[in-house]
Short mmCIF file of C-alpha atoms in Angstrom, two decimals:
data_model
loop_
_atom_site.label_atom_id
_atom_site.label_comp_id
_atom_site.label_asym_id
_atom_site.label_seq_id
_atom_site.Cartn_x
_atom_site.Cartn_y
_atom_site.Cartn_z
CA MET B 1182 0.00 0.00 0.00
CA PRO B 1183 1.52 3.40 -0.94
CA ASP B 1184 2.68 5.88 1.67
CA SER B 1185 0.28 8.59 2.74
CA THR B 1186 1.30 12.22 2.85
CA ALA B 1187 -1.17 12.99 5.62
CA THR B 1188 0.19 15.59 8.03
CA ASP B 1189 -0.41 13.95 11.39
CA ALA B 1190 1.18 10.54 10.89
CA ALA B 1191 2.73 9.27 14.09
CA ASN B 1192 2.84 6.13 16.18
CA PRO B 1193 1.41 6.06 19.68
CA PRO B 1194 3.80 5.83 22.64
CA ALA B 1195 5.88 2.65 22.78
CA ASP B 1196 5.17 2.03 26.46
CA LEU B 1197 1.43 1.56 26.17
CA THR B 1198 0.15 -1.01 28.63
CA ASP B 1199 -3.60 -0.58 28.18
CA PRO B 1200 -5.63 -0.24 24.98
CA ALA B 1201 -7.56 2.62 26.57
CA ASP B 1202 -4.35 4.69 26.48
CA LEU B 1203 -4.41 4.69 22.69
CA VAL B 1204 -5.06 7.88 20.79
CA GLY B 1205 -8.80 7.29 20.75
CA SER B 1206 -9.02 9.13 24.06
CA ALA B 1207 -11.73 11.34 25.44
CA ASP B 1208 -9.68 14.51 24.96
CA PRO B 1209 -10.86 16.05 21.67
CA ALA B 1210 -8.04 18.59 21.66
CA ASP B 1211 -5.32 15.98 21.55
CA PRO B 1212 -5.54 13.25 18.89
CA GLY B 1213 -2.65 11.43 20.55
CA ASN B 1214 0.18 12.73 18.41
CA GLY B 1215 0.47 16.34 19.51
CA THR B 1216 -1.21 17.78 16.41
CA ARG B 1217 -4.20 19.96 17.19
CA GLY B 1218 -6.87 20.42 14.58
CA SER B 1219 -6.17 17.12 12.83
CA ASP B 1220 -8.92 15.20 11.03
CA PHE B 1221 -9.24 12.89 14.01
CA ALA B 1222 -9.41 15.78 16.52
CA ARG B 1223 -12.37 17.30 14.67
CA LEU B 1224 -14.17 13.95 14.67
CA ALA B 1225 -13.38 13.45 18.37
CA ARG B 1226 -15.06 16.78 19.17
CA ARG B 1227 -18.27 15.61 17.52
CA ILE B 1228 -18.16 12.28 19.35
CA THR B 1229 -17.47 13.94 22.70
CA GLN B 1230 -20.23 16.50 22.22
CA ALA B 1231 -22.63 13.64 21.54
CA GLY B 1232 -21.68 12.13 24.92
CA LEU B 1233 -20.61 8.83 23.37
CA LEU B 1234 -17.44 8.40 25.43
CA GLU B 1235 -19.31 8.40 28.73
CA ARG B 1236 -19.41 5.14 30.70
CA ARG B 1237 -22.50 2.89 30.56
CA PRO B 1238 -22.49 1.16 33.98
CA GLY B 1239 -26.09 -0.04 33.65
CA HIS B 1240 -25.37 -1.88 30.40
CA TYR B 1241 -22.30 -3.61 31.81
CA ALA B 1242 -24.04 -4.49 35.06
CA VAL B 1243 -26.86 -6.24 33.19
CA ARG B 1244 -24.48 -7.86 30.70
CA SER B 1245 -22.20 -9.15 33.46
CA VAL B 1246 -25.13 -10.62 35.38
CA LEU B 1247 -26.48 -12.35 32.26
CA VAL B 1248 -23.10 -13.77 31.24
CA GLY B 1249 -22.35 -14.82 34.82
CA ALA B 1250 -25.73 -16.53 35.09
CA ALA B 1251 -25.11 -18.37 31.82
CA PHE B 1252 -21.69 -19.48 33.08
CA ALA B 1253 -23.10 -20.74 36.38
CA GLY B 1254 -26.09 -22.31 34.64
CA GLY B 1255 -23.90 -24.14 32.16
CA TRP B 1256 -21.77 -25.72 34.88
CA ALA B 1257 -24.89 -26.50 36.93
CA ALA B 1258 -26.30 -28.35 33.92
CA PHE B 1259 -22.98 -30.15 33.56
CA LEU B 1260 -23.15 -31.40 37.15
CA THR B 1261 -26.85 -32.32 36.87
CA ILE B 1262 -26.58 -34.32 33.64
CA GLY B 1263 -23.62 -36.34 34.85
CA ASP B 1264 -21.82 -39.02 32.87
CA SER B 1265 -23.77 -38.82 29.61
CA TRP B 1266 -23.10 -38.06 25.96
CA TYR B 1267 -25.71 -35.29 26.29
CA GLN B 1268 -22.86 -33.36 27.84
CA LEU B 1269 -21.66 -32.56 24.31
CA ALA B 1270 -24.57 -30.13 24.05
CA VAL B 1271 -23.39 -28.52 27.28
CA ALA B 1272 -19.89 -28.28 25.78
CA VAL B 1273 -21.26 -26.22 22.87
CA LEU B 1274 -23.28 -24.02 25.23
CA LEU B 1275 -20.30 -23.36 27.49
CA ALA B 1276 -18.11 -22.61 24.46
CA ALA B 1277 -20.45 -19.75 23.55
CA VAL B 1278 -20.45 -18.55 27.17
CA PHE B 1279 -16.63 -18.67 27.30
CA ALA B 1280 -16.51 -16.54 24.13
CA GLN B 1281 -18.91 -14.01 25.66
CA ILE B 1282 -16.68 -13.81 28.75
CA GLY B 1283 -13.74 -13.23 26.43
CA LEU B 1284 -15.60 -10.36 24.76
CA LEU B 1285 -16.38 -8.89 28.18
CA ALA B 1286 -12.68 -9.16 29.11
CA HIS B 1287 -11.93 -7.30 25.87
CA ASP B 1288 -14.11 -4.38 27.01
CA LEU B 1289 -12.49 -4.45 30.44
CA ALA B 1290 -9.02 -4.24 28.87
CA HIS B 1291 -10.09 -1.15 26.94
CA ARG B 1292 -11.40 0.39 30.19
CA GLN B 1293 -14.88 0.67 28.71
CA VAL B 1294 -16.36 -0.67 31.96
CA PHE B 1295 -14.29 0.95 34.73
CA ARG B 1296 -12.33 4.17 34.56
CA SER B 1297 -9.82 2.78 37.07
CA ARG B 1298 -6.96 0.69 35.66
CA ARG B 1299 -6.80 -1.39 38.85
CA SER B 1300 -10.50 -2.27 38.80
CA SER B 1301 -10.23 -3.18 35.12
CA GLU B 1302 -7.23 -5.43 35.76
CA ILE B 1303 -8.84 -7.25 38.70
CA ALA B 1304 -12.08 -7.89 36.80
CA GLY B 1305 -10.12 -8.74 33.65
CA MET B 1306 -7.98 -11.36 35.38
CA LEU B 1307 -11.02 -12.94 37.03
CA ALA B 1308 -12.83 -13.10 33.68
CA GLY B 1309 -9.83 -14.01 31.54
CA ASN B 1310 -7.45 -16.06 33.68
CA LEU B 1311 -9.81 -17.73 36.13
CA ALA B 1312 -13.03 -18.14 34.14
CA ILE B 1313 -11.73 -19.07 30.66
CA GLY B 1314 -7.98 -19.74 31.10
CA MET B 1315 -6.65 -16.82 29.01
CA SER B 1316 -3.93 -14.53 30.34
CA TYR B 1317 -5.35 -11.03 30.64
CA GLY B 1318 -1.89 -9.41 30.65
CA TRP B 1319 -0.65 -11.33 27.60
CA TRP B 1320 -3.79 -10.65 25.60
CA MET B 1321 -3.86 -6.95 26.55
CA ASP B 1322 -0.26 -6.47 25.40
CA LYS B 1323 -0.94 -8.24 22.13
CA HIS B 1324 -4.19 -6.36 21.50
CA THR B 1325 -2.63 -2.99 22.32
CA ARG B 1326 0.01 -3.54 19.64
CA HIS B 1327 -2.72 -4.50 17.19
CA HIS B 1328 -4.67 -1.30 17.88
CA ALA B 1329 -1.56 0.85 17.55
CA ASN B 1330 -0.75 -0.46 14.06
CA PRO B 1331 -3.66 -2.48 12.63
CA ASN B 1332 -2.74 -4.65 9.64
CA HIS B 1333 0.88 -3.48 9.67
CA GLU B 1334 2.91 -6.58 8.93
CA ASP B 1335 5.91 -5.38 10.95
CA HIS B 1336 4.01 -4.29 14.07
CA ASP B 1337 0.59 -5.95 14.28
CA PRO B 1338 0.87 -9.42 15.86
CA ASP B 1339 -2.50 -10.38 14.35
CA VAL B 1340 -1.03 -10.35 10.82
CA SER B 1341 2.36 -11.82 11.59
CA PRO B 1342 3.05 -14.90 9.44
CA ASP B 1343 2.49 -17.90 11.66
CA PHE B 1344 0.41 -20.67 10.10
CA LEU B 1345 -1.56 -18.26 7.93
CA LEU B 1346 -0.11 -15.78 5.45
CA TRP B 1347 -1.67 -12.35 4.99
CA SER B 1348 0.18 -10.95 1.96
CA ARG B 1349 2.01 -12.20 -1.09
CA GLU B 1350 5.23 -10.79 0.37
CA GLN B 1351 4.78 -13.05 3.39
CA ALA B 1352 4.00 -15.94 1.06
CA ALA B 1353 7.23 -15.37 -0.89
CA GLN B 1354 9.25 -15.54 2.34
CA SER B 1355 7.37 -18.48 3.86
CA ARG B 1356 8.97 -21.82 4.62
CA GLY B 1357 7.94 -25.24 5.87
CA LEU B 1358 4.48 -25.68 7.36
CA ALA B 1359 3.41 -22.07 6.70
CA ARG B 1360 4.19 -22.50 3.01
CA PHE B 1361 2.34 -25.82 2.87
CA ILE B 1362 -0.75 -24.42 4.60
CA GLY B 1363 -0.54 -21.17 2.63
CA ARG B 1364 -1.34 -22.93 -0.62
CA ARG B 1365 -4.75 -23.99 0.66
CA GLN B 1366 -5.27 -21.59 3.56
CA ALA B 1367 -8.67 -20.33 2.41
CA TYR B 1368 -10.02 -23.89 2.67
CA LEU B 1369 -8.19 -24.57 5.93
CA PHE B 1370 -9.15 -21.31 7.65
CA PHE B 1371 -12.22 -22.52 9.53
CA PRO B 1372 -10.73 -25.94 10.41
CA LEU B 1373 -7.67 -24.16 11.83
CA LEU B 1374 -9.93 -22.00 14.00
CA THR B 1375 -10.84 -25.12 15.96
CA LEU B 1376 -7.30 -24.94 17.36
CA GLU B 1377 -7.53 -21.29 18.41
CA GLY B 1378 -8.87 -22.07 21.89
CA PHE B 1379 -5.90 -24.34 22.57
CA ASN B 1380 -3.58 -21.69 21.11
CA LEU B 1381 -4.92 -19.06 23.53
CA HIS B 1382 -4.23 -21.31 26.52
CA LEU B 1383 -0.75 -22.27 25.30
CA SER B 1384 0.19 -18.67 24.47
CA SER B 1385 -1.05 -17.56 27.89
CA VAL B 1386 1.20 -20.05 29.67
CA ARG B 1387 4.20 -19.25 27.49
CA ALA B 1388 3.73 -15.51 28.11
CA LEU B 1389 4.24 -16.02 31.85
CA ALA B 1390 7.96 -16.36 31.18
CA ARG B 1391 8.10 -12.93 29.51
CA PRO B 1392 7.93 -9.44 31.05
CA VAL B 1393 4.83 -8.53 29.02
CA VAL B 1394 2.82 -10.04 31.89
CA LYS B 1395 3.37 -7.68 34.82
CA ARG B 1396 1.62 -9.65 37.58
CA ARG B 1397 2.96 -13.05 36.65
CA GLY B 1398 2.45 -14.60 40.06
CA VAL B 1399 -1.21 -13.65 40.26
CA GLU B 1400 -1.90 -14.57 36.65
CA ALA B 1401 -0.09 -17.91 36.97
CA SER B 1402 -2.08 -18.77 40.10
CA LEU B 1403 -5.39 -17.94 38.43
CA LEU B 1404 -4.50 -19.88 35.28
CA ALA B 1405 -3.49 -22.89 37.39
CA ALA B 1406 -6.75 -22.65 39.35
CA HIS B 1407 -8.72 -22.60 36.10
CA ALA B 1408 -6.89 -25.64 34.73
CA ILE B 1409 -7.33 -27.65 37.95
CA LEU B 1410 -11.03 -26.83 38.28
CA TYR B 1411 -11.79 -27.32 34.57
CA VAL B 1412 -9.91 -30.56 33.99
CA GLY B 1413 -10.80 -31.85 37.45
CA ALA B 1414 -14.52 -31.31 36.84
CA LEU B 1415 -14.40 -33.07 33.46
CA PHE B 1416 -12.59 -36.18 34.67
CA THR B 1417 -14.49 -36.36 37.96
CA VAL B 1418 -17.98 -36.22 36.45
CA LEU B 1419 -17.33 -37.93 33.10
CA SER B 1420 -15.67 -41.14 32.04
CA PRO B 1421 -12.24 -40.58 30.42
CA GLY B 1422 -13.57 -40.94 26.86
CA LYS B 1423 -16.45 -38.54 27.40
CA ALA B 1424 -14.17 -36.10 29.23
CA VAL B 1425 -11.76 -35.97 26.29
CA ALA B 1426 -14.65 -35.59 23.83
CA PHE B 1427 -16.13 -32.75 25.91
CA LEU B 1428 -12.78 -30.98 26.14
CA LEU B 1429 -12.05 -31.24 22.41
CA LEU B 1430 -15.52 -30.10 21.33
CA HIS B 1431 -15.68 -27.31 23.89
CA GLN B 1432 -12.31 -25.85 22.98
CA ALA B 1433 -12.93 -26.26 19.24
CA VAL B 1434 -16.25 -24.40 19.29
CA PHE B 1435 -14.75 -21.76 21.60
CA GLY B 1436 -11.93 -21.17 19.11
CA VAL B 1437 -14.25 -21.00 16.10
CA TYR B 1438 -16.55 -18.54 17.88
CA LEU B 1439 -13.70 -16.20 18.80
CA GLY B 1440 -12.10 -16.52 15.38
CA CYS B 1441 -15.37 -15.76 13.61
CA THR B 1442 -15.78 -12.71 15.86
CA PHE B 1443 -12.43 -11.17 14.94
CA ALA B 1444 -11.86 -12.46 11.38
CA PRO B 1445 -14.34 -10.16 9.54
CA ASN B 1446 -12.83 -7.01 11.02
CA HIS B 1447 -9.46 -6.70 9.26
CA LYS B 1448 -8.80 -9.79 7.15
CA GLY B 1449 -8.77 -8.96 3.48
CA MET B 1450 -8.31 -5.25 4.17
CA PRO B 1451 -5.20 -3.29 3.04
CA THR B 1452 -1.98 -4.15 4.86
CA LEU B 1453 0.97 -1.88 5.58
CA ARG B 1454 4.66 -2.71 5.42
CA GLY B 1455 7.96 -1.08 6.28
CA GLU B 1456 7.73 2.70 6.25
CA ASP B 1457 4.13 2.87 5.05
CA LYS B 1458 2.49 5.61 7.09
CA LEU B 1459 -1.05 6.88 7.49
CA ASP B 1460 -2.42 9.46 9.90
CA PHE B 1461 -4.30 7.99 12.84
CA LEU B 1462 -7.81 8.31 11.41
CA ARG B 1463 -6.95 6.77 8.05
CA ARG B 1464 -4.78 4.07 9.63
CA GLN B 1465 -7.78 2.88 11.64
CA VAL B 1466 -10.54 3.36 9.05
CA LEU B 1467 -8.85 2.05 5.91
CA THR B 1468 -7.64 -1.17 7.53
CA SER B 1469 -10.98 -2.00 9.21
CA ARG B 1470 -14.31 -3.34 8.02
CA ASN B 1471 -17.70 -2.99 9.69
CA VAL B 1472 -20.25 -5.79 9.57
CA ARG B 1473 -23.86 -4.87 8.92
CA GLY B 1474 -26.51 -6.32 11.23
CA GLY B 1475 -29.04 -5.69 13.96
CA ARG B 1476 -28.86 -5.75 17.73
CA MET B 1477 -28.69 -9.54 17.82
CA LEU B 1478 -25.47 -9.42 15.81
CA ASP B 1479 -24.20 -6.70 18.15
CA ALA B 1480 -24.69 -9.10 21.07
CA VAL B 1481 -23.17 -12.11 19.30
CA LEU B 1482 -20.07 -10.21 18.16
CA GLY B 1483 -19.78 -8.07 21.28
CA GLY B 1484 -20.09 -4.85 19.27
CA LEU B 1485 -16.95 -5.64 17.26
CA ASN B 1486 -19.04 -5.46 14.11
CA TYR B 1487 -18.51 -1.68 14.54
CA GLN B 1488 -14.79 -2.20 14.11
CA ILE B 1489 -14.09 1.20 12.58
CA GLU B 1490 -15.68 3.09 15.46
CA HIS B 1491 -14.05 0.78 17.99
CA HIS B 1492 -10.59 1.36 16.53
CA LEU B 1493 -11.05 5.11 16.45
CA PHE B 1494 -12.34 5.23 20.04
CA PRO B 1495 -11.17 2.08 21.89
CA SER B 1496 -12.52 3.22 25.26
CA MET B 1497 -16.02 3.92 23.90
CA PRO B 1498 -18.53 1.61 25.64
CA MET B 1499 -19.86 -1.11 23.37
CA PRO B 1500 -23.53 0.08 23.32
CA ASN B 1501 -22.45 3.54 22.12
CA LEU B 1502 -20.73 2.22 18.99
CA ARG B 1503 -24.03 1.86 17.13
CA ARG B 1504 -24.85 5.52 17.86
CA ALA B 1505 -21.37 6.66 16.83
CA GLN B 1506 -21.51 4.92 13.45
CA PRO B 1507 -23.59 7.49 11.51
CA ILE B 1508 -21.37 10.31 12.83
CA VAL B 1509 -18.17 8.54 11.79
CA ARG B 1510 -19.53 7.42 8.42
CA ALA B 1511 -20.76 10.91 7.54
CA TYR B 1512 -17.43 12.43 8.57
CA CYS B 1513 -15.49 9.95 6.42
CA GLU B 1514 -17.69 10.92 3.47
CA GLU B 1515 -16.82 14.57 4.09
CA LEU B 1516 -13.12 13.72 3.97
CA GLY B 1517 -13.42 11.33 1.03
CA VAL B 1518 -12.07 8.45 3.15
CA ASP B 1519 -13.36 5.01 2.15
CA TYR B 1520 -15.63 3.52 4.83
CA LEU B 1521 -16.27 -0.17 4.21
CA GLU B 1522 -19.32 -1.95 5.60
CA SER B 1523 -20.37 -5.45 4.51
CA GLY B 1524 -22.92 -8.08 5.37
CA ILE B 1525 -21.77 -10.89 7.63
CA VAL B 1526 -21.53 -13.50 4.85
CA ASP B 1527 -19.83 -11.10 2.44
CA SER B 1528 -17.28 -10.11 5.10
CA TYR B 1529 -16.14 -13.73 5.43
CA ALA B 1530 -16.17 -14.12 1.64
CA GLN B 1531 -13.87 -11.12 1.26
CA ALA B 1532 -11.48 -12.48 3.88
CA LEU B 1533 -11.40 -15.95 2.29
CA ARG B 1534 -10.90 -14.54 -1.22
CA HIS B 1535 -7.96 -12.56 0.09
CA LEU B 1536 -6.43 -15.64 1.73
CA HIS B 1537 -6.89 -17.61 -1.49
CA ASP B 1538 -5.27 -14.86 -3.54
CA VAL B 1539 -2.29 -14.68 -1.19
CA GLY B 1540 -1.68 -18.40 -1.68
CA ALA B 1541 -1.89 -18.23 -5.49
CA PRO B 1542 1.88 -17.90 -6.13
CA LEU B 1543 2.55 -20.85 -3.82
CA ARG B 1544 0.05 -23.02 -5.68
CA ALA B 1545 1.49 -22.00 -9.03
CA ARG B 1546 5.02 -22.74 -7.83
CA ALA B 1547 3.95 -26.16 -6.57
CA GLY B 1548 2.23 -26.95 -9.86
CA ALA B 1549 -1.19 -27.14 -8.19
CA PRO B 1550 -4.35 -25.99 -10.00
CA GLY B 1551 -4.79 -22.21 -9.63
#
């Protein structure tokens, strides 16, 4: 993607520890890079005047009670049903509940729920580490870097070449398993998502050895407690075969749910490399895609279907994103900045077409049909 000549291009501070510290702050006079009067600053004034950065404690109180009740109800059903293959239905139910807890932890990390960093961290570790076995500190560090430079291949960990390749440049440099998967990655995308739950747990444990997790002792204790309670419950109530089946199905559906929540937002959108620079507003808007839908979709995706608004204002409470959308879309039209919004099916189709296109040179080189 070509460089932009926009005047306020700058990266956010390198020592960010919380996504809410990103430039989408509540201060309309400071877009985060010291340039007053920038395109983003003018948009931020409109958003602030509309009151859309104010906390929504009632929404989060109700949402937390509902998700907590679903979590308790799911495990109550698990204990009531006992050693039965009907437990596979409970596994699917709890996978959806785990994903909803993950989405709530996402909002906590962005300080959408509490203004206090300490309150956000305590609630985030209880939701992330203890409830679903995902390190809050590791995920927050990773997600902060994503927000700072979305779809930048050198800085965004979500588009780093691991098993999947996100650009033809990555494909040209790929080796081994990544190259093999890259040839057929559009077809393998959803099957690979079944491993994402396991990947989150493994990455969380591995992160405990790195300084990105600041409260390693607390996080390690909570992760260990989750593992003991989770695995202990499965193998105490179920026979070994059913316990393994429950675990595999539960983690697979959990991974697919989370992957399907985040995949439509940036995959298939322009990527940046090297010294490519965009001002903050364009960096967030041009690399993001909104997903069209009603309030049910808002609940299922945790509001991340308003990805453009979320990236511009990370600390904006989830229920305000819907109200911010017409303001942001109209402003982008004023500036002539492309604002992409797709239906849910089309968003996945765009992402899969992009993955298939990235793998085309690898298929041609291997002599496979194009």
